[in-house]
Amino acid sequence: MLNYLSAGESHGKALIGIIEGMVAGLEIDEQEINRELGMRKKVYGRGKRAFFEEDKIDILSGVIEGKTIGSPICLQISNKEKKFEKETVPRPGHADLPGALKYDFKNIHFVAERASARETAMRVAVGSIAKQLLFEFGVDFFSHTFMIGGIRSNAKLSDFNQKTKKKRLESEIYCLDNETAREMVEKIDEAEKKGDTLGGICEVLVKGIPPGIGSYVHYKRRLDFLLGGVLMSIPSVKAVEIGEGIQSAKMFGSMFHDALSFKEKIERKTNNAGGIEGGVSNGEMIILRLFIKPVPTMKNALASFDIVSKKKRNAPYIRSDTCVVPAVGIIGEAVSAWEISCSFLEKFGGDTLADVKRNFNVYKDRLKR
Ligand code: EPS
């Protein structure tokens, strides 16, 4: 069983992650972890904090001579900014008020310190290790910006490769459609000028997943339950779509479901199911769309009140991100990789990477037959 725990406040000393249950013998590419941390951090629309935090991974245990040894892997990302503030006015839409009521805090920053999306830096590092495991089995991940503030990309992907990944990096907001990318950037600038924020949609794609990951036999093992839950846990994500899930509500069954044929291998002409049927991967690309709300910290602040004096106040503003949509795509890849690797090891598990490969190959042979 693969498990992980994270700790750390947004302006504390560091973020910590501990992974337990990772196989021995997996080569860990530290530079790749740092590259993905950089992609989450430095993207158009992020605030000032993203530009001075270094977000560099420090592997404290579990990896020797570049390979996992089966013992817990402890990861650390140090914070540059370490200071705790005091605040008594909650931001509408943030965890501030429900968190303060729940834990009986007079200082709302005690909530914001952990509710902050800073925590997602560690999730990207942990997810990068999960991706490195799955990459050994031909599984790969990609995300791109699909919509920002109502401006929609025309890029519709049925596949991706290294060229697609390179093209994404040419866009400052990870949008593959140059024309709309420019309009999206202008829209972010407009929001920034108005002291406002913007949401949108990003798409996360997973290819190379064999059929049979996840299970219909118990609801907690369904891959759609696991992916839906983990993606909804990313701060600002308000809805998740799998395949053409939203359109399906308006369609006839005969239009929505992906007809099957067999010519040497199983084939489907469409992938409206988004790679998951009955909570089990079906061998097609997994298509996930994340609907992201505008972040609630705004210069153009909404009405609120002081939880101590009970007096009317505007919500506080110090600094914030204007739009986090492209960063959420990178986080979405990471958390999906984590959930899929848990289900993957549940099916093919072993103590070493070689054990898992042996189990995987036996299964692949059975599928061929
Ligand atoms: C965040 C507020 C901002 C963001 C932060 C998430 O930080 P600060 O309060 O220090 O200005 O930049 O995100 C990160 C630091 C990060 O690394 O993602 C919030 O309120 O969630």
CSV table of C-alpha atoms and ligand atoms in Angstrom, one decimal:
chain,number,residue,atom,x,y,z
A,1,MET,CA,0.0,0.0,0.0
A,2,LEU,CA,1.3,3.4,-1.1
A,3,ASN,CA,0.7,6.3,1.3
A,4,TYR,CA,1.9,9.8,1.8
A,5,LEU,CA,1.6,12.5,4.4
A,6,SER,CA,2.4,16.2,4.0
A,7,ALA,CA,3.0,18.9,6.6
A,8,GLY,CA,3.9,22.6,6.6
A,9,GLU,CA,2.4,26.0,6.7
A,10,SER,CA,2.6,28.5,3.8
A,11,HIS,CA,4.9,30.8,5.8
A,12,GLY,CA,6.5,28.2,8.1
A,13,LYS,CA,10.0,26.9,7.8
A,14,ALA,CA,9.3,24.3,5.1
A,15,LEU,CA,6.9,21.9,3.5
A,16,ILE,CA,7.5,18.2,4.3
A,17,GLY,CA,6.3,15.1,2.5
A,18,ILE,CA,6.7,11.5,3.5
A,19,ILE,CA,6.0,8.7,1.0
A,20,GLU,CA,5.6,5.2,2.5
A,21,GLY,CA,5.4,2.0,0.4
A,22,MET,CA,7.3,3.0,-2.7
A,23,VAL,CA,9.0,0.0,-4.3
A,24,ALA,CA,12.8,-0.4,-4.1
A,25,GLY,CA,15.0,0.1,-7.2
A,26,LEU,CA,13.2,3.0,-8.8
A,27,GLU,CA,15.6,5.6,-10.2
A,28,ILE,CA,14.7,9.1,-9.0
A,29,ASP,CA,15.5,12.1,-11.2
A,30,GLU,CA,15.8,15.0,-8.8
A,31,GLN,CA,16.1,17.5,-11.7
A,32,GLU,CA,12.8,16.3,-13.1
A,33,ILE,CA,11.1,17.0,-9.7
A,34,ASN,CA,12.6,20.5,-9.7
A,35,ARG,CA,11.5,21.1,-13.3
A,36,GLU,CA,7.9,20.2,-12.5
A,37,LEU,CA,8.0,22.4,-9.3
A,38,GLY,CA,9.2,25.2,-11.6
A,39,MET,CA,6.3,24.7,-14.0
A,40,ARG,CA,3.8,25.0,-11.1
A,41,LYS,CA,5.4,28.1,-9.7
A,42,LYS,CA,6.5,30.4,-12.6
A,43,VAL,CA,3.6,30.8,-14.9
A,44,TYR,CA,1.7,33.9,-16.1
A,45,GLY,CA,-1.0,35.1,-13.6
A,46,ARG,CA,0.8,34.0,-10.4
A,47,GLY,CA,1.5,36.6,-7.8
A,48,LYS,CA,4.8,38.0,-6.4
A,49,ARG,CA,5.4,35.1,-4.0
A,50,ALA,CA,5.8,32.6,-6.9
A,51,PHE,CA,8.8,34.7,-8.1
A,52,PHE,CA,10.9,34.7,-5.0
A,53,GLU,CA,10.3,31.3,-3.6
A,54,GLU,CA,12.9,28.8,-4.9
A,55,ASP,CA,10.8,25.6,-4.7
A,56,LYS,CA,13.8,23.3,-4.8
A,57,ILE,CA,13.4,19.7,-3.6
A,58,ASP,CA,15.6,18.2,-0.9
A,59,ILE,CA,15.4,14.4,-0.6
A,60,LEU,CA,16.2,13.6,3.1
A,61,SER,CA,15.7,9.9,3.1
A,62,GLY,CA,14.7,6.8,1.2
A,63,VAL,CA,16.9,7.3,-1.9
A,64,ILE,CA,20.5,6.2,-2.0
A,65,GLU,CA,22.8,6.4,-5.0
A,66,GLY,CA,19.8,7.8,-7.0
A,67,LYS,CA,17.5,4.9,-6.3
A,68,THR,CA,14.7,4.2,-3.9
A,69,ILE,CA,15.5,1.6,-1.2
A,70,GLY,CA,11.9,0.8,-0.1
A,71,SER,CA,12.1,2.8,3.1
A,72,PRO,CA,10.0,6.0,3.6
A,73,ILE,CA,11.0,8.8,1.3
A,74,CYS,CA,11.2,12.2,3.1
A,75,LEU,CA,11.0,15.3,1.0
A,76,GLN,CA,11.5,18.9,2.0
A,77,ILE,CA,10.9,22.3,0.2
A,78,SER,CA,12.1,25.2,2.3
A,79,ASN,CA,10.2,28.5,2.4
A,80,LYS,CA,12.0,31.7,1.7
A,81,GLU,CA,9.3,33.8,3.4
A,82,LYS,CA,8.8,32.8,7.0
A,83,LYS,CA,6.5,35.1,9.0
A,84,PHE,CA,3.2,34.7,10.6
A,85,GLU,CA,0.6,37.6,10.5
A,86,LYS,CA,-2.5,38.4,12.4
A,87,GLU,CA,-5.9,38.9,10.7
A,88,THR,CA,-9.5,39.0,12.0
A,89,VAL,CA,-11.4,39.7,8.8
A,90,PRO,CA,-12.3,36.6,6.7
A,91,ARG,CA,-12.2,36.6,2.9
A,92,PRO,CA,-15.5,35.4,1.4
A,93,GLY,CA,-14.9,32.2,-0.6
A,94,HIS,CA,-11.8,31.3,1.4
A,95,ALA,CA,-11.4,28.6,4.2
A,96,ASP,CA,-10.9,31.6,6.6
A,97,LEU,CA,-14.3,31.8,8.2
A,98,PRO,CA,-15.4,28.1,8.3
A,99,GLY,CA,-11.8,27.2,9.4
A,100,ALA,CA,-11.8,29.8,12.2
A,101,LEU,CA,-15.3,28.6,13.4
A,102,LYS,CA,-14.2,25.0,13.3
A,103,TYR,CA,-10.9,25.4,15.2
A,104,ASP,CA,-12.0,28.3,17.5
A,105,PHE,CA,-9.3,30.7,16.2
A,106,LYS,CA,-9.4,34.5,16.7
A,107,ASN,CA,-6.5,34.8,14.3
A,108,ILE,CA,-7.7,33.8,10.8
A,109,HIS,CA,-4.1,33.3,9.6
A,110,PHE,CA,-3.9,30.1,11.5
A,111,VAL,CA,-6.4,28.8,8.9
A,112,ALA,CA,-4.9,30.4,5.9
A,113,GLU,CA,-1.4,29.1,6.6
A,114,ARG,CA,-2.5,25.5,6.0
A,115,ALA,CA,-5.5,26.2,3.6
A,116,SER,CA,-3.1,28.0,1.3
A,117,ALA,CA,-2.3,26.5,-2.0
A,118,ARG,CA,1.4,26.6,-1.1
A,119,GLU,CA,0.8,23.0,0.1
A,120,THR,CA,0.4,21.9,-3.5
A,121,ALA,CA,4.1,22.4,-4.1
A,122,MET,CA,4.7,19.2,-2.1
A,123,ARG,CA,1.9,17.5,-3.9
A,124,VAL,CA,3.7,18.2,-7.2
A,125,ALA,CA,7.0,16.8,-5.8
A,126,VAL,CA,5.3,13.6,-4.6
A,127,GLY,CA,3.4,13.3,-7.9
A,128,SER,CA,6.6,13.7,-9.8
A,129,ILE,CA,7.9,10.5,-8.0
A,130,ALA,CA,4.6,8.7,-8.8
A,131,LYS,CA,5.0,9.8,-12.5
A,132,GLN,CA,8.6,8.4,-12.6
A,133,LEU,CA,7.2,5.1,-11.4
A,134,LEU,CA,4.4,5.0,-13.9
A,135,PHE,CA,6.7,6.1,-16.7
A,136,GLU,CA,8.6,2.8,-16.3
A,137,PHE,CA,5.3,1.2,-17.5
A,138,GLY,CA,4.7,3.6,-20.5
A,139,VAL,CA,2.2,5.8,-18.6
A,140,ASP,CA,2.5,9.6,-19.4
A,141,PHE,CA,0.8,12.7,-18.2
A,142,PHE,CA,0.0,16.1,-19.9
A,143,SER,CA,-2.1,19.2,-19.0
A,144,HIS,CA,-3.0,22.3,-20.9
A,145,THR,CA,-5.1,25.4,-20.3
A,146,PHE,CA,-8.5,25.0,-21.9
A,147,MET,CA,-10.3,28.1,-20.8
A,148,ILE,CA,-9.6,31.3,-18.9
A,149,GLY,CA,-12.4,33.8,-17.9
A,150,GLY,CA,-14.7,32.5,-20.7
A,151,ILE,CA,-12.0,32.5,-23.5
A,152,ARG,CA,-11.8,29.0,-24.8
A,153,SER,CA,-8.9,27.2,-26.5
A,154,ASN,CA,-9.6,25.4,-29.8
A,155,ALA,CA,-7.0,22.7,-29.1
A,156,LYS,CA,-8.6,19.3,-28.9
A,157,LEU,CA,-6.2,16.6,-28.2
A,158,SER,CA,-6.6,12.9,-28.9
A,159,ASP,CA,-2.9,12.3,-28.2
A,160,PHE,CA,0.2,14.1,-27.0
A,161,ASN,CA,4.0,13.6,-27.2
A,162,GLN,CA,7.3,15.4,-26.6
A,163,LYS,CA,6.5,17.9,-29.3
A,164,THR,CA,3.2,18.8,-27.6
A,165,LYS,CA,5.0,19.2,-24.3
A,166,LYS,CA,7.5,21.5,-26.0
A,167,LYS,CA,4.8,23.6,-27.6
A,168,ARG,CA,3.1,24.0,-24.2
A,169,LEU,CA,6.3,25.6,-22.8
A,170,GLU,CA,6.3,28.1,-25.6
A,171,SER,CA,3.0,29.5,-24.1
A,172,GLU,CA,3.3,31.6,-20.9
A,173,ILE,CA,0.0,30.2,-19.8
A,174,TYR,CA,0.4,26.6,-21.2
A,175,CYS,CA,-2.2,27.1,-23.9
A,176,LEU,CA,-1.7,25.2,-27.1
A,177,ASP,CA,-3.8,27.6,-29.2
A,178,ASN,CA,-1.7,30.7,-29.9
A,179,GLU,CA,-4.5,32.9,-30.9
A,180,THR,CA,-6.6,32.4,-27.8
A,181,ALA,CA,-3.5,32.3,-25.6
A,182,ARG,CA,-3.0,36.0,-26.4
A,183,GLU,CA,-6.6,36.8,-25.5
A,184,MET,CA,-6.3,34.8,-22.3
A,185,VAL,CA,-3.2,36.8,-21.3
A,186,GLU,CA,-5.0,40.1,-22.0
A,187,LYS,CA,-7.9,39.0,-19.9
A,188,ILE,CA,-5.6,38.2,-17.0
A,189,ASP,CA,-4.0,41.7,-17.4
A,190,GLU,CA,-7.5,43.2,-17.4
A,191,ALA,CA,-8.4,41.3,-14.1
A,192,GLU,CA,-5.1,42.4,-12.6
A,193,LYS,CA,-5.7,46.1,-13.4
A,194,LYS,CA,-9.2,45.8,-11.9
A,195,GLY,CA,-7.8,44.2,-8.7
A,196,ASP,CA,-9.9,41.1,-9.6
A,197,THR,CA,-9.2,37.4,-10.2
A,198,LEU,CA,-10.1,34.9,-12.9
A,199,GLY,CA,-10.9,31.2,-13.1
A,200,GLY,CA,-11.1,28.7,-16.0
A,201,ILE,CA,-10.7,25.1,-17.1
A,202,CYS,CA,-7.6,23.0,-17.6
A,203,GLU,CA,-7.4,19.6,-19.1
A,204,VAL,CA,-5.4,16.7,-17.7
A,205,LEU,CA,-4.6,13.7,-20.0
A,206,VAL,CA,-3.2,10.4,-19.0
A,207,LYS,CA,-2.1,7.9,-21.7
A,208,GLY,CA,-0.6,4.4,-21.7
A,209,ILE,CA,-2.8,3.2,-18.8
A,210,PRO,CA,-3.6,-0.5,-19.3
A,211,PRO,CA,-7.3,-1.6,-18.9
A,212,GLY,CA,-8.1,-2.9,-15.4
A,213,ILE,CA,-6.8,-0.1,-13.1
A,214,GLY,CA,-9.4,0.6,-10.4
A,215,SER,CA,-12.3,-1.6,-9.7
A,216,TYR,CA,-16.1,-1.6,-9.8
A,217,VAL,CA,-16.3,-4.1,-6.9
A,218,HIS,CA,-16.2,-1.5,-4.1
A,219,TYR,CA,-17.0,2.2,-4.5
A,220,LYS,CA,-13.7,3.3,-2.9
A,221,ARG,CA,-11.7,1.4,-5.5
A,222,ARG,CA,-13.4,3.1,-8.5
A,223,LEU,CA,-10.9,5.1,-10.5
A,224,ASP,CA,-13.4,7.9,-11.1
A,225,PHE,CA,-14.1,8.1,-7.4
A,226,LEU,CA,-10.4,8.3,-6.6
A,227,LEU,CA,-9.5,10.8,-9.4
A,228,GLY,CA,-12.6,12.9,-8.9
A,229,GLY,CA,-11.9,13.2,-5.2
A,230,VAL,CA,-8.2,14.0,-5.4
A,231,LEU,CA,-8.8,16.6,-8.2
A,232,MET,CA,-11.6,18.2,-6.1
A,233,SER,CA,-9.1,18.5,-3.2
A,234,ILE,CA,-6.9,21.0,-5.2
A,235,PRO,CA,-7.7,24.5,-3.8
A,236,SER,CA,-10.0,26.5,-6.2
A,237,VAL,CA,-11.3,23.4,-8.1
A,238,LYS,CA,-15.1,23.4,-8.0
A,239,ALA,CA,-16.0,20.7,-10.5
A,240,VAL,CA,-14.3,17.8,-12.4
A,241,GLU,CA,-15.4,16.3,-15.7
A,242,ILE,CA,-14.4,12.9,-17.0
A,243,GLY,CA,-14.5,12.6,-20.8
A,244,GLU,CA,-17.6,14.2,-22.2
A,245,GLY,CA,-19.4,13.8,-18.8
A,246,ILE,CA,-21.1,17.3,-18.9
A,247,GLN,CA,-22.3,16.9,-22.5
A,248,SER,CA,-23.6,13.4,-21.8
A,249,ALA,CA,-26.4,14.9,-19.7
A,250,LYS,CA,-27.9,16.2,-23.0
A,251,MET,CA,-27.2,13.2,-25.2
A,252,PHE,CA,-28.9,10.0,-26.3
A,253,GLY,CA,-27.1,6.9,-25.0
A,254,SER,CA,-26.5,5.8,-28.6
A,255,MET,CA,-24.6,9.0,-29.3
A,256,PHE,CA,-22.6,9.1,-26.0
A,257,HIS,CA,-21.3,5.5,-25.6
A,258,ASP,CA,-18.2,4.5,-27.5
A,259,ALA,CA,-19.0,1.6,-29.9
A,260,LEU,CA,-16.5,-1.3,-29.8
A,261,SER,CA,-14.8,-3.3,-32.6
A,262,PHE,CA,-12.0,-5.8,-32.7
A,263,LYS,CA,-9.2,-5.8,-35.3
A,264,GLU,CA,-6.2,-7.5,-33.8
A,265,LYS,CA,-6.9,-5.3,-30.7
A,266,ILE,CA,-9.9,-3.7,-29.1
A,267,GLU,CA,-10.8,-0.5,-30.8
A,268,ARG,CA,-13.1,2.5,-30.2
A,269,LYS,CA,-13.6,5.3,-32.6
A,270,THR,CA,-14.6,7.8,-29.9
A,271,ASN,CA,-13.6,8.3,-26.3
A,272,ASN,CA,-16.6,10.0,-24.7
A,273,ALA,CA,-16.1,7.9,-21.6
A,274,GLY,CA,-12.7,9.5,-21.1
A,275,GLY,CA,-10.9,6.2,-20.5
A,276,ILE,CA,-12.9,5.0,-17.6
A,277,GLU,CA,-15.9,2.6,-17.7
A,278,GLY,CA,-17.5,1.3,-14.5
A,279,GLY,CA,-14.8,2.8,-12.4
A,280,VAL,CA,-12.1,0.8,-14.3
A,281,SER,CA,-9.6,2.1,-16.9
A,282,ASN,CA,-10.5,0.7,-20.3
A,283,GLY,CA,-7.2,1.3,-22.1
A,284,GLU,CA,-8.1,4.6,-23.8
A,285,MET,CA,-6.6,7.9,-22.8
A,286,ILE,CA,-8.0,9.3,-19.5
A,287,ILE,CA,-9.5,12.7,-20.1
A,288,LEU,CA,-10.1,15.0,-17.0
A,289,ARG,CA,-11.3,18.6,-17.0
A,290,LEU,CA,-10.9,20.7,-13.9
A,291,PHE,CA,-13.2,23.7,-13.4
A,292,ILE,CA,-11.4,26.3,-11.4
A,293,LYS,CA,-13.0,29.3,-9.5
A,294,PRO,CA,-11.3,32.7,-9.4
A,295,VAL,CA,-9.1,32.9,-6.2
A,296,PRO,CA,-10.8,34.7,-3.3
A,297,THR,CA,-8.0,37.1,-2.4
A,298,MET,CA,-8.8,40.3,-4.3
A,299,LYS,CA,-7.8,44.0,-4.3
A,300,ASN,CA,-11.3,44.7,-5.3
A,301,ALA,CA,-12.4,43.2,-1.9
A,302,LEU,CA,-15.9,42.0,-1.0
A,303,ALA,CA,-17.8,42.9,2.1
A,304,SER,CA,-17.0,41.0,5.2
A,305,PHE,CA,-16.8,41.6,9.0
A,306,ASP,CA,-14.3,41.5,11.9
A,307,ILE,CA,-14.8,38.2,13.8
A,308,VAL,CA,-13.6,39.9,17.1
A,309,SER,CA,-15.4,43.3,17.0
A,310,LYS,CA,-18.2,42.1,14.7
A,311,LYS,CA,-17.9,45.4,12.8
A,312,LYS,CA,-18.4,45.7,9.1
A,313,ARG,CA,-15.1,45.5,7.1
A,314,ASN,CA,-13.9,44.8,3.6
A,315,ALA,CA,-12.0,41.6,3.1
A,316,PRO,CA,-8.2,42.1,3.5
A,317,TYR,CA,-5.8,42.1,0.6
A,318,ILE,CA,-2.0,41.7,0.9
A,319,ARG,CA,-1.0,40.1,-2.4
A,320,SER,CA,-2.4,37.3,-4.4
A,321,ASP,CA,-2.4,35.3,-7.6
A,322,THR,CA,-4.6,36.7,-10.4
A,323,CYS,CA,-5.2,33.4,-12.2
A,324,VAL,CA,-4.0,29.9,-11.1
A,325,VAL,CA,-5.5,27.9,-14.0
A,326,PRO,CA,-2.2,26.8,-15.7
A,327,ALA,CA,-0.6,25.9,-12.3
A,328,VAL,CA,-3.7,23.8,-11.4
A,329,GLY,CA,-3.0,21.8,-14.6
A,330,ILE,CA,0.4,20.9,-13.3
A,331,ILE,CA,-1.0,20.0,-9.8
A,332,GLY,CA,-3.7,18.0,-11.5
A,333,GLU,CA,-1.2,15.9,-13.4
A,334,ALA,CA,0.7,15.3,-10.1
A,335,VAL,CA,-2.3,14.3,-7.9
A,336,SER,CA,-3.7,12.1,-10.7
A,337,ALA,CA,-0.3,10.4,-11.0
A,338,TRP,CA,-0.4,9.7,-7.3
A,339,GLU,CA,-3.9,8.2,-7.2
A,340,ILE,CA,-3.2,6.1,-10.4
A,341,SER,CA,0.1,4.8,-8.9
A,342,CYS,CA,-1.7,3.7,-5.7
A,343,SER,CA,-4.2,1.7,-7.8
A,344,PHE,CA,-1.4,0.5,-10.1
A,345,LEU,CA,0.6,-0.9,-7.1
A,346,GLU,CA,-2.5,-2.4,-5.6
A,347,LYS,CA,-2.8,-4.5,-8.8
A,348,PHE,CA,0.8,-5.2,-9.6
A,349,GLY,CA,2.4,-4.6,-6.2
A,350,GLY,CA,5.8,-6.0,-5.1
A,351,ASP,CA,8.8,-5.0,-3.1
A,352,THR,CA,11.0,-4.0,-6.0
A,353,LEU,CA,10.5,-2.4,-9.3
A,354,ALA,CA,11.5,-5.7,-11.0
A,355,ASP,CA,8.8,-7.6,-9.0
A,356,VAL,CA,6.1,-5.1,-10.3
A,357,LYS,CA,7.4,-5.3,-13.8
A,358,ARG,CA,7.2,-9.1,-13.7
A,359,ASN,CA,3.6,-9.0,-12.5
A,360,PHE,CA,2.7,-6.3,-15.1
A,361,ASN,CA,4.2,-8.4,-17.9
A,362,VAL,CA,2.2,-11.5,-16.8
A,363,TYR,CA,-1.0,-9.4,-16.9
A,364,LYS,CA,-0.1,-7.9,-20.3
A,365,ASP,CA,0.4,-11.5,-21.7
A,366,ARG,CA,-3.0,-12.5,-20.3
A,367,LEU,CA,-4.6,-9.5,-22.0
A,368,LYS,CA,-3.0,-10.4,-25.3
A,369,ARG,CA,-4.4,-13.9,-25.1
B,1,EPS,C1,-2.0,31.7,-1.5
B,1,EPS,C2,-1.6,33.0,-1.5
B,1,EPS,C3,-0.3,33.5,-2.0
B,1,EPS,C4,0.1,32.5,-3.1
B,1,EPS,C5,0.1,31.1,-2.4
B,1,EPS,C6,-1.3,30.7,-2.2
B,1,EPS,O1,0.7,33.4,-1.1
B,1,EPS,P1,1.0,34.6,0.0
B,1,EPS,O2,-0.1,34.5,0.9
B,1,EPS,O3,2.3,34.3,0.6
B,1,EPS,O4,1.0,35.9,-0.8
B,1,EPS,O5,1.2,32.8,-3.8
B,1,EPS,O6,0.7,30.1,-3.2
B,1,EPS,C7,2.1,29.8,-3.0
B,1,EPS,C8,2.9,30.5,-2.2
B,1,EPS,C9,2.5,28.7,-3.8
B,1,EPS,O7,3.6,28.3,-3.7
B,1,EPS,O8,1.6,28.1,-4.5
B,1,EPS,C10,-3.3,31.3,-0.9
B,1,EPS,O9,-3.9,32.1,-0.2
B,1,EPS,O10,-3.7,30.1,-1.1
